[in-house]
């Protein structure tokens, strides 16, 4: 059984043919691992033998108000694209994959772009120093500037104030500062949660018959 709150699917026949019962707009409010039951918002209960938790993640947000843009969905992409049409200056917060992609697109559109990052080089958690240097040169050659080892301390209508004292003028601000796993429904379940659902190399949690996969899983990378 697949539970989803707002899922709209055009694959009804696929699910039927493969014996999958899809319950749309059905919210699970609690997981009882001892009884192997799910409590629904309606008060009903559903039993399980095997349970896969795949609740995903939500974008991590900043305290900059509604004018800060994020990239997580198609709707977010359209909002950034629309804002970029009239923008001359942009600030991109974060130097991971999302931040780099957004900065690249804005620069290609001729938007004067500044990337703000806490680290001393871009995508430090993933790139080697040589890779970071390569991409920094690549972006710099296309007009992207870098404000390193600092963060945004204050937002205003047409600029951001950085913790290092620098003030950067901008028309749009896009933040790519990671995601947060969606685990609230697991409170009191006995399932170990530590920056996501803790799983082993087989995606098993500490509870029998319960697995987690996708962005919600804190996976032990054996490699």
mmCIF file with all atom_site columns, C-alpha atoms in Angstrom, residues 16-163:
data_model
loop_
_atom_site.group_PDB
_atom_site.id
_atom_site.type_symbol
_atom_site.label_atom_id
_atom_site.label_alt_id
_atom_site.label_comp_id
_atom_site.label_asym_id
_atom_site.label_entity_id
_atom_site.label_seq_id
_atom_site.pdbx_PDB_ins_code
_atom_site.Cartn_x
_atom_site.Cartn_y
_atom_site.Cartn_z
_atom_site.occupancy
_atom_site.B_iso_or_equiv
_atom_site.pdbx_formal_charge
_atom_site.auth_seq_id
_atom_site.auth_comp_id
_atom_site.auth_asym_id
_atom_site.auth_atom_id
_atom_site.pdbx_PDB_model_num
ATOM 1   C CA . UNK A 1 16  ? -3.995 -2.040 -10.436 1.00 0.00 ? 16  UNK A CA 1
ATOM 2   C CA . UNK A 1 17  ? -2.087 -4.429 -12.681 1.00 0.00 ? 17  UNK A CA 1
ATOM 3   C CA . UNK A 1 18  ? 0.668  -4.815 -10.103 1.00 0.00 ? 18  UNK A CA 1
ATOM 4   C CA . UNK A 1 19  ? -1.580 -5.233 -7.086  1.00 0.00 ? 19  UNK A CA 1
ATOM 5   C CA . UNK A 1 20  ? -0.720 -1.856 -5.524  1.00 0.00 ? 20  UNK A CA 1
ATOM 6   C CA . UNK A 1 21  ? -3.452 -0.106 -3.550  1.00 0.00 ? 21  UNK A CA 1
ATOM 7   C CA . UNK A 1 22  ? -2.890 3.650  -3.633  1.00 0.00 ? 22  UNK A CA 1
ATOM 8   C CA . UNK A 1 23  ? -4.593 5.742  -0.958  1.00 0.00 ? 23  UNK A CA 1
ATOM 9   C CA . UNK A 1 24  ? -4.468 9.405  -1.935  1.00 0.00 ? 24  UNK A CA 1
ATOM 10  C CA . UNK A 1 25  ? -4.925 12.291 0.507   1.00 0.00 ? 25  UNK A CA 1
ATOM 11  C CA . UNK A 1 26  ? -4.351 9.864  3.361   1.00 0.00 ? 26  UNK A CA 1
ATOM 12  C CA . UNK A 1 27  ? -2.144 11.125 6.170   1.00 0.00 ? 27  UNK A CA 1
ATOM 13  C CA . UNK A 1 28  ? -0.337 8.845  8.592   1.00 0.00 ? 28  UNK A CA 1
ATOM 14  C CA . UNK A 1 29  ? -0.043 10.527 11.986  1.00 0.00 ? 29  UNK A CA 1
ATOM 15  C CA . UNK A 1 30  ? 1.727  7.848  14.009  1.00 0.00 ? 30  UNK A CA 1
ATOM 16  C CA . UNK A 1 31  ? 3.697  4.640  13.521  1.00 0.00 ? 31  UNK A CA 1
ATOM 17  C CA . UNK A 1 32  ? 3.269  1.906  16.144  1.00 0.00 ? 32  UNK A CA 1
ATOM 18  C CA . UNK A 1 33  ? 6.130  -0.527 15.525  1.00 0.00 ? 33  UNK A CA 1
ATOM 19  C CA . UNK A 1 34  ? 5.203  -2.732 18.477  1.00 0.00 ? 34  UNK A CA 1
ATOM 20  C CA . UNK A 1 35  ? 1.770  -3.491 17.041  1.00 0.00 ? 35  UNK A CA 1
ATOM 21  C CA . UNK A 1 36  ? 2.857  -2.995 13.415  1.00 0.00 ? 36  UNK A CA 1
ATOM 22  C CA . UNK A 1 37  ? 0.077  -0.501 12.877  1.00 0.00 ? 37  UNK A CA 1
ATOM 23  C CA . UNK A 1 38  ? -0.228 2.913  11.228  1.00 0.00 ? 38  UNK A CA 1
ATOM 24  C CA . UNK A 1 39  ? -2.633 5.442  12.725  1.00 0.00 ? 39  UNK A CA 1
ATOM 25  C CA . UNK A 1 40  ? -4.299 7.662  10.126  1.00 0.00 ? 40  UNK A CA 1
ATOM 26  C CA . UNK A 1 41  ? -5.607 11.216 10.523  1.00 0.00 ? 41  UNK A CA 1
ATOM 27  C CA . UNK A 1 42  ? -9.134 9.828  10.212  1.00 0.00 ? 42  UNK A CA 1
ATOM 28  C CA . UNK A 1 43  ? -8.603 7.664  13.307  1.00 0.00 ? 43  UNK A CA 1
ATOM 29  C CA . UNK A 1 44  ? -8.433 4.459  11.280  1.00 0.00 ? 44  UNK A CA 1
ATOM 30  C CA . UNK A 1 45  ? -5.577 2.006  11.641  1.00 0.00 ? 45  UNK A CA 1
ATOM 31  C CA . UNK A 1 46  ? -3.755 0.024  8.971   1.00 0.00 ? 46  UNK A CA 1
ATOM 32  C CA . UNK A 1 47  ? -1.585 -2.993 9.724   1.00 0.00 ? 47  UNK A CA 1
ATOM 33  C CA . UNK A 1 48  ? 1.644  -3.935 7.991   1.00 0.00 ? 48  UNK A CA 1
ATOM 34  C CA . UNK A 1 49  ? 4.161  -6.761 7.838   1.00 0.00 ? 49  UNK A CA 1
ATOM 35  C CA . UNK A 1 50  ? 6.865  -4.731 6.092   1.00 0.00 ? 50  UNK A CA 1
ATOM 36  C CA . UNK A 1 51  ? 7.022  -0.939 6.183   1.00 0.00 ? 51  UNK A CA 1
ATOM 37  C CA . UNK A 1 52  ? 9.086  1.361  3.933   1.00 0.00 ? 52  UNK A CA 1
ATOM 38  C CA . UNK A 1 53  ? 9.459  4.953  5.081   1.00 0.00 ? 53  UNK A CA 1
ATOM 39  C CA . UNK A 1 54  ? 10.000 7.225  2.070   1.00 0.00 ? 54  UNK A CA 1
ATOM 40  C CA . UNK A 1 55  ? 8.733  10.595 3.316   1.00 0.00 ? 55  UNK A CA 1
ATOM 41  C CA . UNK A 1 56  ? 11.560 12.478 1.608   1.00 0.00 ? 56  UNK A CA 1
ATOM 42  C CA . UNK A 1 57  ? 12.878 15.867 2.636   1.00 0.00 ? 57  UNK A CA 1
ATOM 43  C CA . UNK A 1 58  ? 11.816 19.498 2.609   1.00 0.00 ? 58  UNK A CA 1
ATOM 44  C CA . UNK A 1 59  ? 13.969 22.418 1.600   1.00 0.00 ? 59  UNK A CA 1
ATOM 45  C CA . UNK A 1 60  ? 15.856 24.094 4.453   1.00 0.00 ? 60  UNK A CA 1
ATOM 46  C CA . UNK A 1 61  ? 14.807 27.736 4.634   1.00 0.00 ? 61  UNK A CA 1
ATOM 47  C CA . UNK A 1 62  ? 16.388 30.932 5.926   1.00 0.00 ? 62  UNK A CA 1
ATOM 48  C CA . UNK A 1 63  ? 14.815 33.757 7.890   1.00 0.00 ? 63  UNK A CA 1
ATOM 49  C CA . UNK A 1 64  ? 14.817 36.090 4.931   1.00 0.00 ? 64  UNK A CA 1
ATOM 50  C CA . UNK A 1 65  ? 11.079 36.247 4.396   1.00 0.00 ? 65  UNK A CA 1
ATOM 51  C CA . UNK A 1 66  ? 9.042  35.436 1.295   1.00 0.00 ? 66  UNK A CA 1
ATOM 52  C CA . UNK A 1 67  ? 11.433 37.244 -1.082  1.00 0.00 ? 67  UNK A CA 1
ATOM 53  C CA . UNK A 1 68  ? 14.090 34.538 -0.730  1.00 0.00 ? 68  UNK A CA 1
ATOM 54  C CA . UNK A 1 69  ? 13.686 31.933 -3.486  1.00 0.00 ? 69  UNK A CA 1
ATOM 55  C CA . UNK A 1 70  ? 14.439 28.218 -3.228  1.00 0.00 ? 70  UNK A CA 1
ATOM 56  C CA . UNK A 1 71  ? 14.778 25.426 -5.780  1.00 0.00 ? 71  UNK A CA 1
ATOM 57  C CA . UNK A 1 72  ? 13.052 22.174 -4.885  1.00 0.00 ? 72  UNK A CA 1
ATOM 58  C CA . UNK A 1 73  ? 10.086 21.850 -7.236  1.00 0.00 ? 73  UNK A CA 1
ATOM 59  C CA . UNK A 1 74  ? 9.017  22.730 -10.758 1.00 0.00 ? 74  UNK A CA 1
ATOM 60  C CA . UNK A 1 75  ? 7.056  25.649 -9.303  1.00 0.00 ? 75  UNK A CA 1
ATOM 61  C CA . UNK A 1 76  ? 10.214 26.937 -7.616  1.00 0.00 ? 76  UNK A CA 1
ATOM 62  C CA . UNK A 1 77  ? 12.069 26.708 -10.930 1.00 0.00 ? 77  UNK A CA 1
ATOM 63  C CA . UNK A 1 78  ? 9.389  28.752 -12.689 1.00 0.00 ? 78  UNK A CA 1
ATOM 64  C CA . UNK A 1 79  ? 9.487  31.439 -9.978  1.00 0.00 ? 79  UNK A CA 1
ATOM 65  C CA . UNK A 1 80  ? 13.275 31.753 -10.253 1.00 0.00 ? 80  UNK A CA 1
ATOM 66  C CA . UNK A 1 81  ? 13.060 31.908 -14.042 1.00 0.00 ? 81  UNK A CA 1
ATOM 67  C CA . UNK A 1 82  ? 10.410 34.630 -13.907 1.00 0.00 ? 82  UNK A CA 1
ATOM 68  C CA . UNK A 1 83  ? 12.384 36.683 -11.383 1.00 0.00 ? 83  UNK A CA 1
ATOM 69  C CA . UNK A 1 84  ? 15.563 36.362 -13.463 1.00 0.00 ? 84  UNK A CA 1
ATOM 70  C CA . UNK A 1 85  ? 13.898 37.878 -16.524 1.00 0.00 ? 85  UNK A CA 1
ATOM 71  C CA . UNK A 1 86  ? 14.016 41.377 -15.040 1.00 0.00 ? 86  UNK A CA 1
ATOM 72  C CA . UNK A 1 87  ? 16.892 40.970 -12.566 1.00 0.00 ? 87  UNK A CA 1
ATOM 73  C CA . UNK A 1 88  ? 20.265 42.636 -13.012 1.00 0.00 ? 88  UNK A CA 1
ATOM 74  C CA . UNK A 1 89  ? 21.940 41.479 -9.783  1.00 0.00 ? 89  UNK A CA 1
ATOM 75  C CA . UNK A 1 90  ? 21.528 38.265 -7.817  1.00 0.00 ? 90  UNK A CA 1
ATOM 76  C CA . UNK A 1 91  ? 22.855 36.692 -4.641  1.00 0.00 ? 91  UNK A CA 1
ATOM 77  C CA . UNK A 1 92  ? 23.050 32.902 -4.410  1.00 0.00 ? 92  UNK A CA 1
ATOM 78  C CA . UNK A 1 93  ? 23.481 31.521 -0.884  1.00 0.00 ? 93  UNK A CA 1
ATOM 79  C CA . UNK A 1 94  ? 25.206 28.144 -0.704  1.00 0.00 ? 94  UNK A CA 1
ATOM 80  C CA . UNK A 1 95  ? 27.818 26.481 -2.894  1.00 0.00 ? 95  UNK A CA 1
ATOM 81  C CA . UNK A 1 96  ? 26.464 22.958 -3.221  1.00 0.00 ? 96  UNK A CA 1
ATOM 82  C CA . UNK A 1 97  ? 24.900 21.452 -6.319  1.00 0.00 ? 97  UNK A CA 1
ATOM 83  C CA . UNK A 1 98  ? 21.764 23.627 -6.219  1.00 0.00 ? 98  UNK A CA 1
ATOM 84  C CA . UNK A 1 99  ? 23.698 26.834 -5.589  1.00 0.00 ? 99  UNK A CA 1
ATOM 85  C CA . UNK A 1 100 ? 26.142 26.085 -8.396  1.00 0.00 ? 100 UNK A CA 1
ATOM 86  C CA . UNK A 1 101 ? 23.395 25.253 -10.881 1.00 0.00 ? 101 UNK A CA 1
ATOM 87  C CA . UNK A 1 102 ? 21.400 28.378 -10.079 1.00 0.00 ? 102 UNK A CA 1
ATOM 88  C CA . UNK A 1 103 ? 24.491 30.584 -10.273 1.00 0.00 ? 103 UNK A CA 1
ATOM 89  C CA . UNK A 1 104 ? 25.392 29.094 -13.649 1.00 0.00 ? 104 UNK A CA 1
ATOM 90  C CA . UNK A 1 105 ? 21.940 29.726 -15.118 1.00 0.00 ? 105 UNK A CA 1
ATOM 91  C CA . UNK A 1 106 ? 21.745 33.282 -13.770 1.00 0.00 ? 106 UNK A CA 1
ATOM 92  C CA . UNK A 1 107 ? 25.207 34.123 -15.097 1.00 0.00 ? 107 UNK A CA 1
ATOM 93  C CA . UNK A 1 108 ? 24.276 32.712 -18.521 1.00 0.00 ? 108 UNK A CA 1
ATOM 94  C CA . UNK A 1 109 ? 21.280 35.052 -18.522 1.00 0.00 ? 109 UNK A CA 1
ATOM 95  C CA . UNK A 1 110 ? 23.597 38.010 -17.967 1.00 0.00 ? 110 UNK A CA 1
ATOM 96  C CA . UNK A 1 111 ? 22.617 38.514 -14.314 1.00 0.00 ? 111 UNK A CA 1
ATOM 97  C CA . UNK A 1 112 ? 25.464 39.868 -12.149 1.00 0.00 ? 112 UNK A CA 1
ATOM 98  C CA . UNK A 1 113 ? 25.737 37.033 -9.598  1.00 0.00 ? 113 UNK A CA 1
ATOM 99  C CA . UNK A 1 114 ? 27.469 36.758 -6.216  1.00 0.00 ? 114 UNK A CA 1
ATOM 100 C CA . UNK A 1 115 ? 27.696 33.367 -4.487  1.00 0.00 ? 115 UNK A CA 1
ATOM 101 C CA . UNK A 1 116 ? 27.889 33.464 -0.677  1.00 0.00 ? 116 UNK A CA 1
ATOM 102 C CA . UNK A 1 117 ? 29.422 30.432 1.029   1.00 0.00 ? 117 UNK A CA 1
ATOM 103 C CA . UNK A 1 118 ? 30.508 29.583 4.570   1.00 0.00 ? 118 UNK A CA 1
ATOM 104 C CA . UNK A 1 119 ? 33.408 27.433 3.377   1.00 0.00 ? 119 UNK A CA 1
ATOM 105 C CA . UNK A 1 120 ? 36.727 28.493 1.847   1.00 0.00 ? 120 UNK A CA 1
ATOM 106 C CA . UNK A 1 121 ? 35.921 26.760 -1.467  1.00 0.00 ? 121 UNK A CA 1
ATOM 107 C CA . UNK A 1 122 ? 32.844 25.638 -3.365  1.00 0.00 ? 122 UNK A CA 1
ATOM 108 C CA . UNK A 1 123 ? 31.167 22.286 -2.651  1.00 0.00 ? 123 UNK A CA 1
ATOM 109 C CA . UNK A 1 124 ? 33.859 21.440 -0.112  1.00 0.00 ? 124 UNK A CA 1
ATOM 110 C CA . UNK A 1 125 ? 32.033 18.367 1.213   1.00 0.00 ? 125 UNK A CA 1
ATOM 111 C CA . UNK A 1 126 ? 32.144 16.713 -2.215  1.00 0.00 ? 126 UNK A CA 1
ATOM 112 C CA . UNK A 1 127 ? 34.917 18.249 -4.360  1.00 0.00 ? 127 UNK A CA 1
ATOM 113 C CA . UNK A 1 128 ? 38.649 17.858 -3.966  1.00 0.00 ? 128 UNK A CA 1
ATOM 114 C CA . UNK A 1 129 ? 40.542 21.188 -3.733  1.00 0.00 ? 129 UNK A CA 1
ATOM 115 C CA . UNK A 1 130 ? 41.559 20.798 -7.375  1.00 0.00 ? 130 UNK A CA 1
ATOM 116 C CA . UNK A 1 131 ? 37.947 20.305 -8.488  1.00 0.00 ? 131 UNK A CA 1
ATOM 117 C CA . UNK A 1 132 ? 36.797 23.305 -6.454  1.00 0.00 ? 132 UNK A CA 1
ATOM 118 C CA . UNK A 1 133 ? 39.515 25.451 -8.063  1.00 0.00 ? 133 UNK A CA 1
ATOM 119 C CA . UNK A 1 134 ? 38.511 24.297 -11.541 1.00 0.00 ? 134 UNK A CA 1
ATOM 120 C CA . UNK A 1 135 ? 34.847 25.180 -11.064 1.00 0.00 ? 135 UNK A CA 1
ATOM 121 C CA . UNK A 1 136 ? 35.617 28.454 -9.330  1.00 0.00 ? 136 UNK A CA 1
ATOM 122 C CA . UNK A 1 137 ? 37.673 29.505 -12.357 1.00 0.00 ? 137 UNK A CA 1
ATOM 123 C CA . UNK A 1 138 ? 34.897 28.295 -14.650 1.00 0.00 ? 138 UNK A CA 1
ATOM 124 C CA . UNK A 1 139 ? 32.272 30.362 -12.856 1.00 0.00 ? 139 UNK A CA 1
ATOM 125 C CA . UNK A 1 140 ? 34.547 33.381 -12.387 1.00 0.00 ? 140 UNK A CA 1
ATOM 126 C CA . UNK A 1 141 ? 35.226 33.457 -16.133 1.00 0.00 ? 141 UNK A CA 1
ATOM 127 C CA . UNK A 1 142 ? 31.456 33.735 -16.601 1.00 0.00 ? 142 UNK A CA 1
ATOM 128 C CA . UNK A 1 143 ? 31.039 36.620 -14.191 1.00 0.00 ? 143 UNK A CA 1
ATOM 129 C CA . UNK A 1 144 ? 30.195 34.885 -10.897 1.00 0.00 ? 144 UNK A CA 1
ATOM 130 C CA . UNK A 1 145 ? 31.838 36.450 -7.847  1.00 0.00 ? 145 UNK A CA 1
ATOM 131 C CA . UNK A 1 146 ? 32.456 34.615 -4.580  1.00 0.00 ? 146 UNK A CA 1
ATOM 132 C CA . UNK A 1 147 ? 32.035 35.827 -0.991  1.00 0.00 ? 147 UNK A CA 1
ATOM 133 C CA . UNK A 1 148 ? 33.768 33.048 0.959   1.00 0.00 ? 148 UNK A CA 1
ATOM 134 C CA . UNK A 1 149 ? 33.839 32.116 4.631   1.00 0.00 ? 149 UNK A CA 1
ATOM 135 C CA . UNK A 1 150 ? 30.889 34.317 5.466   1.00 0.00 ? 150 UNK A CA 1
ATOM 136 C CA . UNK A 1 151 ? 27.093 34.211 5.677   1.00 0.00 ? 151 UNK A CA 1
ATOM 137 C CA . UNK A 1 152 ? 24.108 36.501 5.247   1.00 0.00 ? 152 UNK A CA 1
ATOM 138 C CA . UNK A 1 153 ? 23.309 38.328 8.468   1.00 0.00 ? 153 UNK A CA 1
ATOM 139 C CA . UNK A 1 154 ? 20.483 40.552 7.238   1.00 0.00 ? 154 UNK A CA 1
ATOM 140 C CA . UNK A 1 155 ? 18.122 40.864 4.286   1.00 0.00 ? 155 UNK A CA 1
ATOM 141 C CA . UNK A 1 156 ? 16.613 44.080 2.981   1.00 0.00 ? 156 UNK A CA 1
ATOM 142 C CA . UNK A 1 157 ? 14.566 44.940 -0.099  1.00 0.00 ? 157 UNK A CA 1
ATOM 143 C CA . UNK A 1 158 ? 17.473 45.453 -2.493  1.00 0.00 ? 158 UNK A CA 1
ATOM 144 C CA . UNK A 1 159 ? 20.588 44.103 -0.778  1.00 0.00 ? 159 UNK A CA 1
ATOM 145 C CA . UNK A 1 160 ? 21.982 41.595 1.684   1.00 0.00 ? 160 UNK A CA 1
ATOM 146 C CA . UNK A 1 161 ? 24.341 42.312 4.545   1.00 0.00 ? 161 UNK A CA 1
ATOM 147 C CA . UNK A 1 162 ? 27.088 39.756 5.100   1.00 0.00 ? 162 UNK A CA 1
ATOM 148 C CA . UNK A 1 163 ? 28.623 38.735 8.409   1.00 0.00 ? 163 UNK A CA 1
#
